[in-house]
mmCIF file of C-alpha atoms in Angstrom:
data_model
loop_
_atom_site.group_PDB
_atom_site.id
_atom_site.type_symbol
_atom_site.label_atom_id
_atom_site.label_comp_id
_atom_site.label_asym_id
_atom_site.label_seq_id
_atom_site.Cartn_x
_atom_site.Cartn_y
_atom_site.Cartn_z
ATOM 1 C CA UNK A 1 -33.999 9.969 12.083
ATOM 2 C CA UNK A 2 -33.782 7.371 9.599
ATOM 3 C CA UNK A 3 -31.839 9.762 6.759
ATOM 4 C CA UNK A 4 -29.442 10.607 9.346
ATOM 5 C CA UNK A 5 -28.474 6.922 10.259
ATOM 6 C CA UNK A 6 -27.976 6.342 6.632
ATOM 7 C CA UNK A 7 -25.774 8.908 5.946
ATOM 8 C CA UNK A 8 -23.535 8.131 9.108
ATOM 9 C CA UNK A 9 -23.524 4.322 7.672
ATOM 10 C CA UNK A 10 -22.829 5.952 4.681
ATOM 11 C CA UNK A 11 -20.269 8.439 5.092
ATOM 12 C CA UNK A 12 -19.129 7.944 8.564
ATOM 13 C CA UNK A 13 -15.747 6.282 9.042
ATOM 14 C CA UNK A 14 -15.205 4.867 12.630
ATOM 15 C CA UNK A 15 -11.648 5.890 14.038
ATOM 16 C CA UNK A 16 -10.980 2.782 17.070
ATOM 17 C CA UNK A 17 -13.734 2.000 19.140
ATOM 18 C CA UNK A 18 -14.772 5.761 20.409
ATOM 19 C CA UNK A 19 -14.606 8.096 17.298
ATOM 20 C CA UNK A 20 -16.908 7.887 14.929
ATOM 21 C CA UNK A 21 -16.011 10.898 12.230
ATOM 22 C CA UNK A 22 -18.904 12.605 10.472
ATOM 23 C CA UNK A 23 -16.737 15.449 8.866
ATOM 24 C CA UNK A 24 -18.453 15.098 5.312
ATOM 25 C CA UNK A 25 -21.822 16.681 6.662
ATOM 26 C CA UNK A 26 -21.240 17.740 10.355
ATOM 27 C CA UNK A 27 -17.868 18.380 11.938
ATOM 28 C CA UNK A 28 -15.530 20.108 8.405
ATOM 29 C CA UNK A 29 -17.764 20.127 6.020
ATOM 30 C CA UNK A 30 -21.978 20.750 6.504
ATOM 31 C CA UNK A 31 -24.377 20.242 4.231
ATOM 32 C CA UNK A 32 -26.768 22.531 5.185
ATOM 33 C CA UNK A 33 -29.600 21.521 3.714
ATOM 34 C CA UNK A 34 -29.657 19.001 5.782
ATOM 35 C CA UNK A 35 -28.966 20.298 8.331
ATOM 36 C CA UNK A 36 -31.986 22.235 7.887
ATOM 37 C CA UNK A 37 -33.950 19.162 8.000
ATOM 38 C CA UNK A 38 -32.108 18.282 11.439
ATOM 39 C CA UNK A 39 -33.677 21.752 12.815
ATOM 40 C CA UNK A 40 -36.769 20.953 11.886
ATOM 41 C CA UNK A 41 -36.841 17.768 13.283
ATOM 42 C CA UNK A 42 -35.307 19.066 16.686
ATOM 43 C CA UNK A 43 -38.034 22.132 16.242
ATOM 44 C CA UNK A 44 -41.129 19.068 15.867
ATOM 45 C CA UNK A 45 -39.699 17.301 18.724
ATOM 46 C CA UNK A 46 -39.481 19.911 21.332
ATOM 47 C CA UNK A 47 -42.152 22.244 20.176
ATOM 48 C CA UNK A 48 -44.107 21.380 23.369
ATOM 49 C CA UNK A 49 -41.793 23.042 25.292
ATOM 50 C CA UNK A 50 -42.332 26.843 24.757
ATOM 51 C CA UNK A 51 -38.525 27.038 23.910
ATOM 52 C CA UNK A 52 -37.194 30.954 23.799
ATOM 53 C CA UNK A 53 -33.658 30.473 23.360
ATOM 54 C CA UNK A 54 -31.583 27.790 21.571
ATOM 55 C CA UNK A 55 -28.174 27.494 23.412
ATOM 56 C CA UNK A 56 -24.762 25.123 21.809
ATOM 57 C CA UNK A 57 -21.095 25.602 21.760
ATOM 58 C CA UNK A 58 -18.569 26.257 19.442
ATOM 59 C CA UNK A 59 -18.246 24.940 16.672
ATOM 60 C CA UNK A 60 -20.046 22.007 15.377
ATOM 61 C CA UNK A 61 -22.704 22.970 17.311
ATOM 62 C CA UNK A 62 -23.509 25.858 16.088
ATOM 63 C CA UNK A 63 -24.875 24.401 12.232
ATOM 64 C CA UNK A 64 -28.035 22.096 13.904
ATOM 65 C CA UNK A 65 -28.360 25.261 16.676
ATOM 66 C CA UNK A 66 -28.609 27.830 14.344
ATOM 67 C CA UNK A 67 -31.329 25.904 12.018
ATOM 68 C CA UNK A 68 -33.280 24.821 14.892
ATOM 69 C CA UNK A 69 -33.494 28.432 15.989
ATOM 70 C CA UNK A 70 -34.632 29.071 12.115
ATOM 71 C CA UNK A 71 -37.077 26.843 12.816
ATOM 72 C CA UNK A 72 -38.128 27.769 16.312
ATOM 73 C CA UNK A 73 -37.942 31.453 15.349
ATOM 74 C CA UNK A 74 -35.468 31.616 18.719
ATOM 75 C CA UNK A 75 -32.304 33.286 19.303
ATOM 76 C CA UNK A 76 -29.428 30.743 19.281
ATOM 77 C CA UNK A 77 -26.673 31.502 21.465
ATOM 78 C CA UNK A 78 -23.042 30.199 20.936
ATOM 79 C CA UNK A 79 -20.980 29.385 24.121
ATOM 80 C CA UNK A 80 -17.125 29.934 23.129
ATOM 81 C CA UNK A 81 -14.420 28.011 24.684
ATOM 82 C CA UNK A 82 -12.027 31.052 25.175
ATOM 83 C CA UNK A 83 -13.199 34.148 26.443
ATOM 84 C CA UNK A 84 -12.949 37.220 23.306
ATOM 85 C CA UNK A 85 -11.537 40.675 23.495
ATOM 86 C CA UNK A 86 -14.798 41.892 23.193
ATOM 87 C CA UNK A 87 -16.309 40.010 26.288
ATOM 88 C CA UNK A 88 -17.133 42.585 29.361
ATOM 89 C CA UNK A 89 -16.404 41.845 32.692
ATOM 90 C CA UNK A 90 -19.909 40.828 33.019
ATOM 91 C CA UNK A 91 -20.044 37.119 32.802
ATOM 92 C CA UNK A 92 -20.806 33.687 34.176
ATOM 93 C CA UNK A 93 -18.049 31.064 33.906
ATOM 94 C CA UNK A 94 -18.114 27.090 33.945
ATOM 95 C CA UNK A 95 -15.017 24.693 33.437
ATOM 96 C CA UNK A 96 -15.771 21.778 30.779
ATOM 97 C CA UNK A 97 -13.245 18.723 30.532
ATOM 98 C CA UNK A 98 -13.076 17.234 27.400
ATOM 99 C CA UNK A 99 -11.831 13.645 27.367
ATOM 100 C CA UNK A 100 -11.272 13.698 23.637
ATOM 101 C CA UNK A 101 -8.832 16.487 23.933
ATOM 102 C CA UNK A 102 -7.793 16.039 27.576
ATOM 103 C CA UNK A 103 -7.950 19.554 27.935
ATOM 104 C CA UNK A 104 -10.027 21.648 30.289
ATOM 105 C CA UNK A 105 -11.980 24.481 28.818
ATOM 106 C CA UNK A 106 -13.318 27.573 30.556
ATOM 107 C CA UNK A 107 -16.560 28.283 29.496
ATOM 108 C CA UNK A 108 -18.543 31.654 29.622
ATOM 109 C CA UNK A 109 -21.749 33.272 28.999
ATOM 110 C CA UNK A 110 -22.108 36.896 29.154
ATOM 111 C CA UNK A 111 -25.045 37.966 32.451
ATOM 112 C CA UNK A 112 -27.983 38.912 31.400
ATOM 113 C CA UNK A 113 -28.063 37.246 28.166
ATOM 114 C CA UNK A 114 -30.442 34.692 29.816
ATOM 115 C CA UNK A 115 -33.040 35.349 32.348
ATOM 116 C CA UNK A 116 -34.957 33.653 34.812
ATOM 117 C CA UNK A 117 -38.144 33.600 32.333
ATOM 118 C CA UNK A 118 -36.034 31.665 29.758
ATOM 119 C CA UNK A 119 -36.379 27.888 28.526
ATOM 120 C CA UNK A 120 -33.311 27.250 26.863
ATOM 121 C CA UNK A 121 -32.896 23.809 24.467
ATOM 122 C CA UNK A 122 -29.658 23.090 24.577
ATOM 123 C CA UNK A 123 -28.308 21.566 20.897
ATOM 124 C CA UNK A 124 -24.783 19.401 20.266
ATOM 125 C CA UNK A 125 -23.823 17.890 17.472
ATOM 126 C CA UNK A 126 -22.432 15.125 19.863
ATOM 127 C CA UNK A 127 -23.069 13.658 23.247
ATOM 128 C CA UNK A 128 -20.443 11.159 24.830
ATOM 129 C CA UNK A 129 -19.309 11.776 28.389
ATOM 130 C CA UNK A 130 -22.178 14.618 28.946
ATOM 131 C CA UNK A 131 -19.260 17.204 29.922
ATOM 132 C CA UNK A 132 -20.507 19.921 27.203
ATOM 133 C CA UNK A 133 -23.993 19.374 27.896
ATOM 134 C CA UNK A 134 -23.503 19.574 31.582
ATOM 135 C CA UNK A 135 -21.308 22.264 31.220
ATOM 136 C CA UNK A 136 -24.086 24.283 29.389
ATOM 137 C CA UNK A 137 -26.678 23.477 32.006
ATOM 138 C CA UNK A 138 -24.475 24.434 34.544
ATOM 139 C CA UNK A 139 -23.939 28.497 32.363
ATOM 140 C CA UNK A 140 -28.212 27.550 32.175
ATOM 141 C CA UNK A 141 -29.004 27.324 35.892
ATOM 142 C CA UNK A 142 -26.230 30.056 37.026
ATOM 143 C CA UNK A 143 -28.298 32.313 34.863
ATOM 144 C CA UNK A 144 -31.308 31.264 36.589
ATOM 145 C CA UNK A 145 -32.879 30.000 33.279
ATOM 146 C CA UNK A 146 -34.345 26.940 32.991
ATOM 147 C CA UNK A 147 -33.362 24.313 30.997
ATOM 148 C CA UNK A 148 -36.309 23.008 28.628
ATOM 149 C CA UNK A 149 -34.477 20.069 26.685
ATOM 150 C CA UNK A 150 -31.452 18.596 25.128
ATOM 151 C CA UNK A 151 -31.589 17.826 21.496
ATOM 152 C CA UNK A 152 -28.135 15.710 19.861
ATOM 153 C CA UNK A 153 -27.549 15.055 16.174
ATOM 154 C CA UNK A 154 -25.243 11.657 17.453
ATOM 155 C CA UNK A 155 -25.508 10.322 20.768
ATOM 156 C CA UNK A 156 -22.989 7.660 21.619
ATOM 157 C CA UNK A 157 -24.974 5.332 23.609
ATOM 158 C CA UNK A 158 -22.138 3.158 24.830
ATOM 159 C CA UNK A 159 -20.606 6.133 26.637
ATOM 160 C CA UNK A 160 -21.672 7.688 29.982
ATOM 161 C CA UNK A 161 -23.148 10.885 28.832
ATOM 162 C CA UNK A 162 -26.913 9.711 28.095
ATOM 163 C CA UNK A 163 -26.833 8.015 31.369
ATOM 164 C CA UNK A 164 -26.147 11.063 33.372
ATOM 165 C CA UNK A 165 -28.272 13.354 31.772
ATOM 166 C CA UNK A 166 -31.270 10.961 31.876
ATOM 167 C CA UNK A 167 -30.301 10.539 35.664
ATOM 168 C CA UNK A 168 -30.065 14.496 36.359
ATOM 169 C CA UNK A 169 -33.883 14.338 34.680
ATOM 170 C CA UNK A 170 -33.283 16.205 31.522
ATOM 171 C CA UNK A 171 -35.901 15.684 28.508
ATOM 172 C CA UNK A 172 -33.050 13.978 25.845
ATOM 173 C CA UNK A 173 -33.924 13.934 22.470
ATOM 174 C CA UNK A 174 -31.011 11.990 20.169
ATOM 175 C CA UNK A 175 -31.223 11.882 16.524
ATOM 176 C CA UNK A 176 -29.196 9.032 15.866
ATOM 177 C CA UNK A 177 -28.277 6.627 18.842
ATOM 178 C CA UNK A 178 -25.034 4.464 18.352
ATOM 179 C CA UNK A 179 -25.033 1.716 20.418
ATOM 180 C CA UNK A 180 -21.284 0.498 19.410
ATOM 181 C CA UNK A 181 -18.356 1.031 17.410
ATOM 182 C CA UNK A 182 -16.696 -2.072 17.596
ATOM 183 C CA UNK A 183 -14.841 -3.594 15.065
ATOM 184 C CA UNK A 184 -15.057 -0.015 12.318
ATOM 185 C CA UNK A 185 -18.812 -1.069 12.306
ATOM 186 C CA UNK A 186 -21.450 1.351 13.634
ATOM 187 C CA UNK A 187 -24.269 -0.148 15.285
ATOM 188 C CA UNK A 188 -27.593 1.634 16.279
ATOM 189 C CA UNK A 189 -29.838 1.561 18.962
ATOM 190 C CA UNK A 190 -33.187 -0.097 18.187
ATOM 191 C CA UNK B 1 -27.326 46.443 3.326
ATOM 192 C CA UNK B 2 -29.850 48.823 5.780
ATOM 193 C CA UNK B 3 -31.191 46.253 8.026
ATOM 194 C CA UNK B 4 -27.919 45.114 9.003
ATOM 195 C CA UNK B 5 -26.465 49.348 9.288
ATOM 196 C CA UNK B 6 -29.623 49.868 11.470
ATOM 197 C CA UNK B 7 -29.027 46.980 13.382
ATOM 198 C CA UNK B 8 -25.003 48.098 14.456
ATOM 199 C CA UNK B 9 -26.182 51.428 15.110
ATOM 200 C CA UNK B 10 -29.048 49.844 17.507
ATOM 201 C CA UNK B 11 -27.510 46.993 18.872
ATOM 202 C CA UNK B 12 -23.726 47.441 18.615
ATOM 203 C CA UNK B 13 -20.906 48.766 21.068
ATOM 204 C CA UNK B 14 -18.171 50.766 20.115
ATOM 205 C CA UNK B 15 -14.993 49.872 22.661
ATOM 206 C CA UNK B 16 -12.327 51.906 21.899
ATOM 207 C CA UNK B 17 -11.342 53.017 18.431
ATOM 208 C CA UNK B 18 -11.394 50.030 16.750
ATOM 209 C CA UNK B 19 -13.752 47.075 18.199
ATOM 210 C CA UNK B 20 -17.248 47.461 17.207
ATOM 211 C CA UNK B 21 -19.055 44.430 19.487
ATOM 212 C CA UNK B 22 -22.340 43.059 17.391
ATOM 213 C CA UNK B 23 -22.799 39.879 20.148
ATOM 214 C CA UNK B 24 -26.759 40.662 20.013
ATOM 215 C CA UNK B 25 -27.095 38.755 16.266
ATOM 216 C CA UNK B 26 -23.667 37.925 15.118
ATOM 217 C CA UNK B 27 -20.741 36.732 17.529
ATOM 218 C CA UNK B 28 -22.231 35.513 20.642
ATOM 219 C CA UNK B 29 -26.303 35.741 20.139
ATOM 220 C CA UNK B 30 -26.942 34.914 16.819
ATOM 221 C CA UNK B 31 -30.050 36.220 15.437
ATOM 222 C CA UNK B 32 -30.749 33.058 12.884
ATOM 223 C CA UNK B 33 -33.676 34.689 11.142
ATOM 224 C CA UNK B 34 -32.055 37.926 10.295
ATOM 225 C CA UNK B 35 -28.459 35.582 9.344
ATOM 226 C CA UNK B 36 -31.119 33.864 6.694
ATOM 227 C CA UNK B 37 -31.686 37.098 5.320
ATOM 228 C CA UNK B 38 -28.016 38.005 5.203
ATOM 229 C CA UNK B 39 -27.249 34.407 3.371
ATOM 230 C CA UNK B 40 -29.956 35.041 1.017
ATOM 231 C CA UNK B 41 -28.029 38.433 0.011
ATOM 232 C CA UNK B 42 -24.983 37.006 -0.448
ATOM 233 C CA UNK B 43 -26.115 33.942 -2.461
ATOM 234 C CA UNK B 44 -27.762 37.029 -4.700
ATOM 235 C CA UNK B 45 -24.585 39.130 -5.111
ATOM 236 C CA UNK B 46 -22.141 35.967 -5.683
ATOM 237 C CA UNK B 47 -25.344 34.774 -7.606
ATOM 238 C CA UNK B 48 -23.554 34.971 -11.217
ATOM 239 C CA UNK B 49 -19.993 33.273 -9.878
ATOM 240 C CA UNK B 50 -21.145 29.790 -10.091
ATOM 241 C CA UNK B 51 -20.697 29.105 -6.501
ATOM 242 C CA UNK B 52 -19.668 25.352 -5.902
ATOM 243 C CA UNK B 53 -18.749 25.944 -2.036
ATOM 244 C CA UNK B 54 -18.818 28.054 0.779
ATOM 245 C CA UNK B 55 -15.981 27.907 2.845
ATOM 246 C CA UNK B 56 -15.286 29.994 6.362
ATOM 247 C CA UNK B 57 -13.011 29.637 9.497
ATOM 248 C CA UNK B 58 -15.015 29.160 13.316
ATOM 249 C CA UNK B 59 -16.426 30.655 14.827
ATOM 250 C CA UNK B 60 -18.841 33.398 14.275
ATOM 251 C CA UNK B 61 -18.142 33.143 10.599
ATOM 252 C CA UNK B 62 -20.278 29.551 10.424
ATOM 253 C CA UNK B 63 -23.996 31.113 11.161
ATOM 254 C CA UNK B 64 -23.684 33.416 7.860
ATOM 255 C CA UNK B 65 -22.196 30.860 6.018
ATOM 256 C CA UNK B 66 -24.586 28.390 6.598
ATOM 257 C CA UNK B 67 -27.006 30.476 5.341
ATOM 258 C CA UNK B 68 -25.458 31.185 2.658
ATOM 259 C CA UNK B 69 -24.649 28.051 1.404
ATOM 260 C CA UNK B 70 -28.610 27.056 1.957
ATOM 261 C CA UNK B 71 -29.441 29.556 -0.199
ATOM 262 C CA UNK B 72 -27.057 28.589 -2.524
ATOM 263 C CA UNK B 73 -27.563 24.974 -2.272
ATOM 264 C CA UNK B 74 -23.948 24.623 -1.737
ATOM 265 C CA UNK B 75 -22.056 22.688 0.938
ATOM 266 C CA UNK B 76 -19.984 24.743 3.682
ATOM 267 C CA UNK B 77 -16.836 23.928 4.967
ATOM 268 C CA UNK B 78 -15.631 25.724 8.209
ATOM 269 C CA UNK B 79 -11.995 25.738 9.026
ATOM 270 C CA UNK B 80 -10.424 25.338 12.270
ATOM 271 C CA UNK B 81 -7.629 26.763 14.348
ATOM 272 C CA UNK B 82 -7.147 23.708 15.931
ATOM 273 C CA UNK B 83 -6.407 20.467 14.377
ATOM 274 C CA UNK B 84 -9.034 17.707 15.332
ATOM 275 C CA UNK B 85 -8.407 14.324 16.874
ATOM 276 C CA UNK B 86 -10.385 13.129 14.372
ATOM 277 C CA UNK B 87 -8.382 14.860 10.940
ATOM 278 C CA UNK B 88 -6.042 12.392 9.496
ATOM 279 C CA UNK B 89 -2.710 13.072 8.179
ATOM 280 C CA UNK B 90 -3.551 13.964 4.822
ATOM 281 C CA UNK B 91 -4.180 18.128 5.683
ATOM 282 C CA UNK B 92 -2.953 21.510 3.746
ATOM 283 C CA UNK B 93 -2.105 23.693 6.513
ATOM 284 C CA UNK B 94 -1.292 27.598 6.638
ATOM 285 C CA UNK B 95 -0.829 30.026 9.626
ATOM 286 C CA UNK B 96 -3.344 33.227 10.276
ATOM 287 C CA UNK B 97 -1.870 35.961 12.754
ATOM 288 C CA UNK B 98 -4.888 37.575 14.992
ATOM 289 C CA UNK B 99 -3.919 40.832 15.193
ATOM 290 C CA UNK B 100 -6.741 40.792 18.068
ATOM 291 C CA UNK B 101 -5.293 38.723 20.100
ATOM 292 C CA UNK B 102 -1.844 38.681 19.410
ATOM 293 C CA UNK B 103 -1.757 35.129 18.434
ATOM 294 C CA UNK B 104 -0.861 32.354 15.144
ATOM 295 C CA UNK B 105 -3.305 29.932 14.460
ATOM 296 C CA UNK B 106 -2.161 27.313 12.062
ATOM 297 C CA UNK B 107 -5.543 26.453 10.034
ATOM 298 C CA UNK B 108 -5.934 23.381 7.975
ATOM 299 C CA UNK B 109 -8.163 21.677 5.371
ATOM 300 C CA UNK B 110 -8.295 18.174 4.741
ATOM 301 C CA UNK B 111 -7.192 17.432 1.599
ATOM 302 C CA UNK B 112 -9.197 15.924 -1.134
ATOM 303 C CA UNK B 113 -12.221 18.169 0.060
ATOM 304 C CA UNK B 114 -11.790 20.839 -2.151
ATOM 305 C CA UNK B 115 -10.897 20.017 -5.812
ATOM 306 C CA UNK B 116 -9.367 21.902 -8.693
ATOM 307 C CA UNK B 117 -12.916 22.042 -10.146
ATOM 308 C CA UNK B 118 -14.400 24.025 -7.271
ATOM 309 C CA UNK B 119 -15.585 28.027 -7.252
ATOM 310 C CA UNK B 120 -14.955 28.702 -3.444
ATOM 311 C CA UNK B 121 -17.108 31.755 -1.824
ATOM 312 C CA UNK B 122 -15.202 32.711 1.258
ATOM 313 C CA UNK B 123 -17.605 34.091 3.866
ATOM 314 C CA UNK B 124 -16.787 35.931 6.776
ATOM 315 C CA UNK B 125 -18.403 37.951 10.107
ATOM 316 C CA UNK B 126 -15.893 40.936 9.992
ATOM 317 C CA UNK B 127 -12.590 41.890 7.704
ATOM 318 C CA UNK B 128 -10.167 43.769 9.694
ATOM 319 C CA UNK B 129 -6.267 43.243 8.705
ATOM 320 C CA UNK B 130 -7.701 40.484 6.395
ATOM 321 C CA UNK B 131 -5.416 37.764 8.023
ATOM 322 C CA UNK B 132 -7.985 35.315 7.941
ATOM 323 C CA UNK B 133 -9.468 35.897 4.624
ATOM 324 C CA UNK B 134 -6.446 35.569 3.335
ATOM 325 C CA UNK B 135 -5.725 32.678 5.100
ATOM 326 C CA UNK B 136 -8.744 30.882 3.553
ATOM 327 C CA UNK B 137 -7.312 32.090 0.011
ATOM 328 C CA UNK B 138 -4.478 30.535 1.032
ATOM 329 C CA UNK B 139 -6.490 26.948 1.452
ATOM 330 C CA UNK B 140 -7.885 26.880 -1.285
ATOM 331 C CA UNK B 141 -5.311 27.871 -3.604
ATOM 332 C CA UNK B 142 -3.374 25.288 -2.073
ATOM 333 C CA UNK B 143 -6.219 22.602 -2.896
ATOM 334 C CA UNK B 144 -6.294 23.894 -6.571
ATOM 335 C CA UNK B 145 -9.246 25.340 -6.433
ATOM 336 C CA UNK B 146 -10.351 28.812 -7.275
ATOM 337 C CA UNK B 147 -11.273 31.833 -4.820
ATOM 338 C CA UNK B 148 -14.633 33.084 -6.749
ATOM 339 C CA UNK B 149 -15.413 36.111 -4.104
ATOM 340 C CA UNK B 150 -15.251 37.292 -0.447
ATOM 341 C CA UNK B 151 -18.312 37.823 1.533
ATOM 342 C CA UNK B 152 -17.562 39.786 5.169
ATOM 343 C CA UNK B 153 -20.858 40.955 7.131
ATOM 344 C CA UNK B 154 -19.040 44.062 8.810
ATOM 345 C CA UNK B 155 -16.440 45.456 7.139
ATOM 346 C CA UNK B 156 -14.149 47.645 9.278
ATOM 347 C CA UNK B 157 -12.859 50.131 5.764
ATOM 348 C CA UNK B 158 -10.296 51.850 8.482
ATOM 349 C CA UNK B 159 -8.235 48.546 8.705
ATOM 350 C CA UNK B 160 -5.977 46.845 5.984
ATOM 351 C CA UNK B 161 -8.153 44.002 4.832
ATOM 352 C CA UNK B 162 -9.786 45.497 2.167
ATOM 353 C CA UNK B 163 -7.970 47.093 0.325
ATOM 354 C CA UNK B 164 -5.022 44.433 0.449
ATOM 355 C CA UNK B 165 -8.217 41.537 -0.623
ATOM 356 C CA UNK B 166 -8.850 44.671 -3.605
ATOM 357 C CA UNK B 167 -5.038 44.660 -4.626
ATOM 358 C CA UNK B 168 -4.521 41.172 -4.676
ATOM 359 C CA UNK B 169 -7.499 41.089 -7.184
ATOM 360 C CA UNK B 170 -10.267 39.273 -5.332
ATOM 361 C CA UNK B 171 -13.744 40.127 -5.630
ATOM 362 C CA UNK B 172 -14.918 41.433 -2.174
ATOM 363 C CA UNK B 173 -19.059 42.436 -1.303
ATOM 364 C CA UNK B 174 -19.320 43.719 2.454
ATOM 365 C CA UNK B 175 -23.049 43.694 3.752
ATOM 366 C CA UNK B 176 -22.077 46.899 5.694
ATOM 367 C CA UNK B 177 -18.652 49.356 5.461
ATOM 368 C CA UNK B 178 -17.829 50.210 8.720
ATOM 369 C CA UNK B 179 -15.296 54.139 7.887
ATOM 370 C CA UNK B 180 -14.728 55.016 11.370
ATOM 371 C CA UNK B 181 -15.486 54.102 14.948
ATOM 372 C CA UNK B 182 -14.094 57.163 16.407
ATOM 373 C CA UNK B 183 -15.113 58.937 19.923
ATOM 374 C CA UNK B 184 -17.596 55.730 20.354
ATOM 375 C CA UNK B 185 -19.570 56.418 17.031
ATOM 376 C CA UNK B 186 -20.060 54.435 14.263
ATOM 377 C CA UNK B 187 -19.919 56.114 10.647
ATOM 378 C CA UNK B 188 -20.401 53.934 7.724
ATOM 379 C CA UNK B 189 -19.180 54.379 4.003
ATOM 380 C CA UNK B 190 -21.491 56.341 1.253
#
């Protein structure tokens, strides 16, 4: 997505060699007009798929989920990395590792939220290790929902995460793929 | 706002006297066609306030805010309880107590993203105690700017929040007025 690229070369600033920081649009503040457009385009590309429920996790996910449900006419559900008050005994857990944060987070979904006749797209903001994703699947599968696609706003390419997914045979759709960070300069793929 | 009454009364559980659960379209499953509806309201009540930002804390506050700030044209800033890897140094920072959960969150905005010249719409999923709103008020006071209304989806009336938002002289629209949730029912204002 070509207005996505330039507004990462634009606006991005690259933290090391791992963290690129999109917090002008994505990850503080969204502009979400945009990130209408970013639904859309996740909506166009996975339209084949007969999609019934948009899945992400808190919180930057939730902006591109929410307007590719809008889009999709879907529900979007939001995976949250503690479990509320409010949740019922009910539920189906996951543990997620993030190497950013070197913490590990419990994840939940509550049962029955997805059924076996759902195809979920799962939608990040970012992909880098695949933990999130995977973690999401995982909350998918133990629902006994299918998974129907992965859709990611900024995939970092130079980190494991595309690798696994596209080895565990998910359909990966990235918007913007960023082949390198080196040297504060962001490089794409192709 | 009646779609959003008949959708509590439908869809929402009551769990004890004072949690009314709403994770069908709001705070788990988020219903993004009905939350474009509910943005579209509040950009027409805070329509005359020459809204230059929306501004909310995570999690279930960023679907209605979103849409809000579409509709408003507006960007949207979400605030989190946890400081970033990514934030740098330069942060305003406040504490919020959760009388939910019996914790302090220290919240933060980076600085330099709101500016003396902005009208800040704070927009929120439910106002309890009003910790969090207040919070927000907080941030953006702190960044100069100016708090130009509050808009909370469920409003629990029973609780604190509004009328300490009302006394502190802030202009506060709730989509639905929640008076009492006594023996499992819910009764709504006027």
């Amino acid at each position: 997505m070509e207005e996505l690229k330039e507004r990462i070369i634009k606006e991005g600033q690259v933290i090391g060699s791992n963290i690129l920081k999109v917090d002008r649009f994505l990850n503080h503040q969204i502009d979400p007009v945009f990130m209408q457009r970013i639904g859309k385009q996740f909506a166009k590309l996975f339209a084949p798929q007969n999609i019934s429920k948009v899945i992400t996790i808190e919180s930057s996910g939730i902006a591109p989920a929410v307007m590719t449900g809008l889009a999709l006419q879907v529900p979007v559900i939001f995976i949250r990395k503690k479990k509320p008050v409010t949740a019922n005994e009910e539920v189906l857990v996951t543990d997620v590792y993030s190497f950013t944060k070197k913490v590990t987070n419990t994840i939940y979904i509550e049962k029955g939220l997805l059924t076996p006749d759902d195809r979920v797209l799962i939608i990040d903001d970012f992909l880098a290790n695949g933990e999130a994703s995977l973690g999401l699947v995982r909350l998918i599968e133990l629902s006994g929902a299918k998974v129907a696609g992965i859709g990611i706003v900024v995939e970092k390419s130079f980190q494991e995460g595309r690798r696994r997914l596209d080895q565990a045979g998910y359909a990966v759709h990235s918007l913007a793929r960023v082949a390198s960070l080196e040297k504060g300069e962001v490089q794409f793929l192709d």
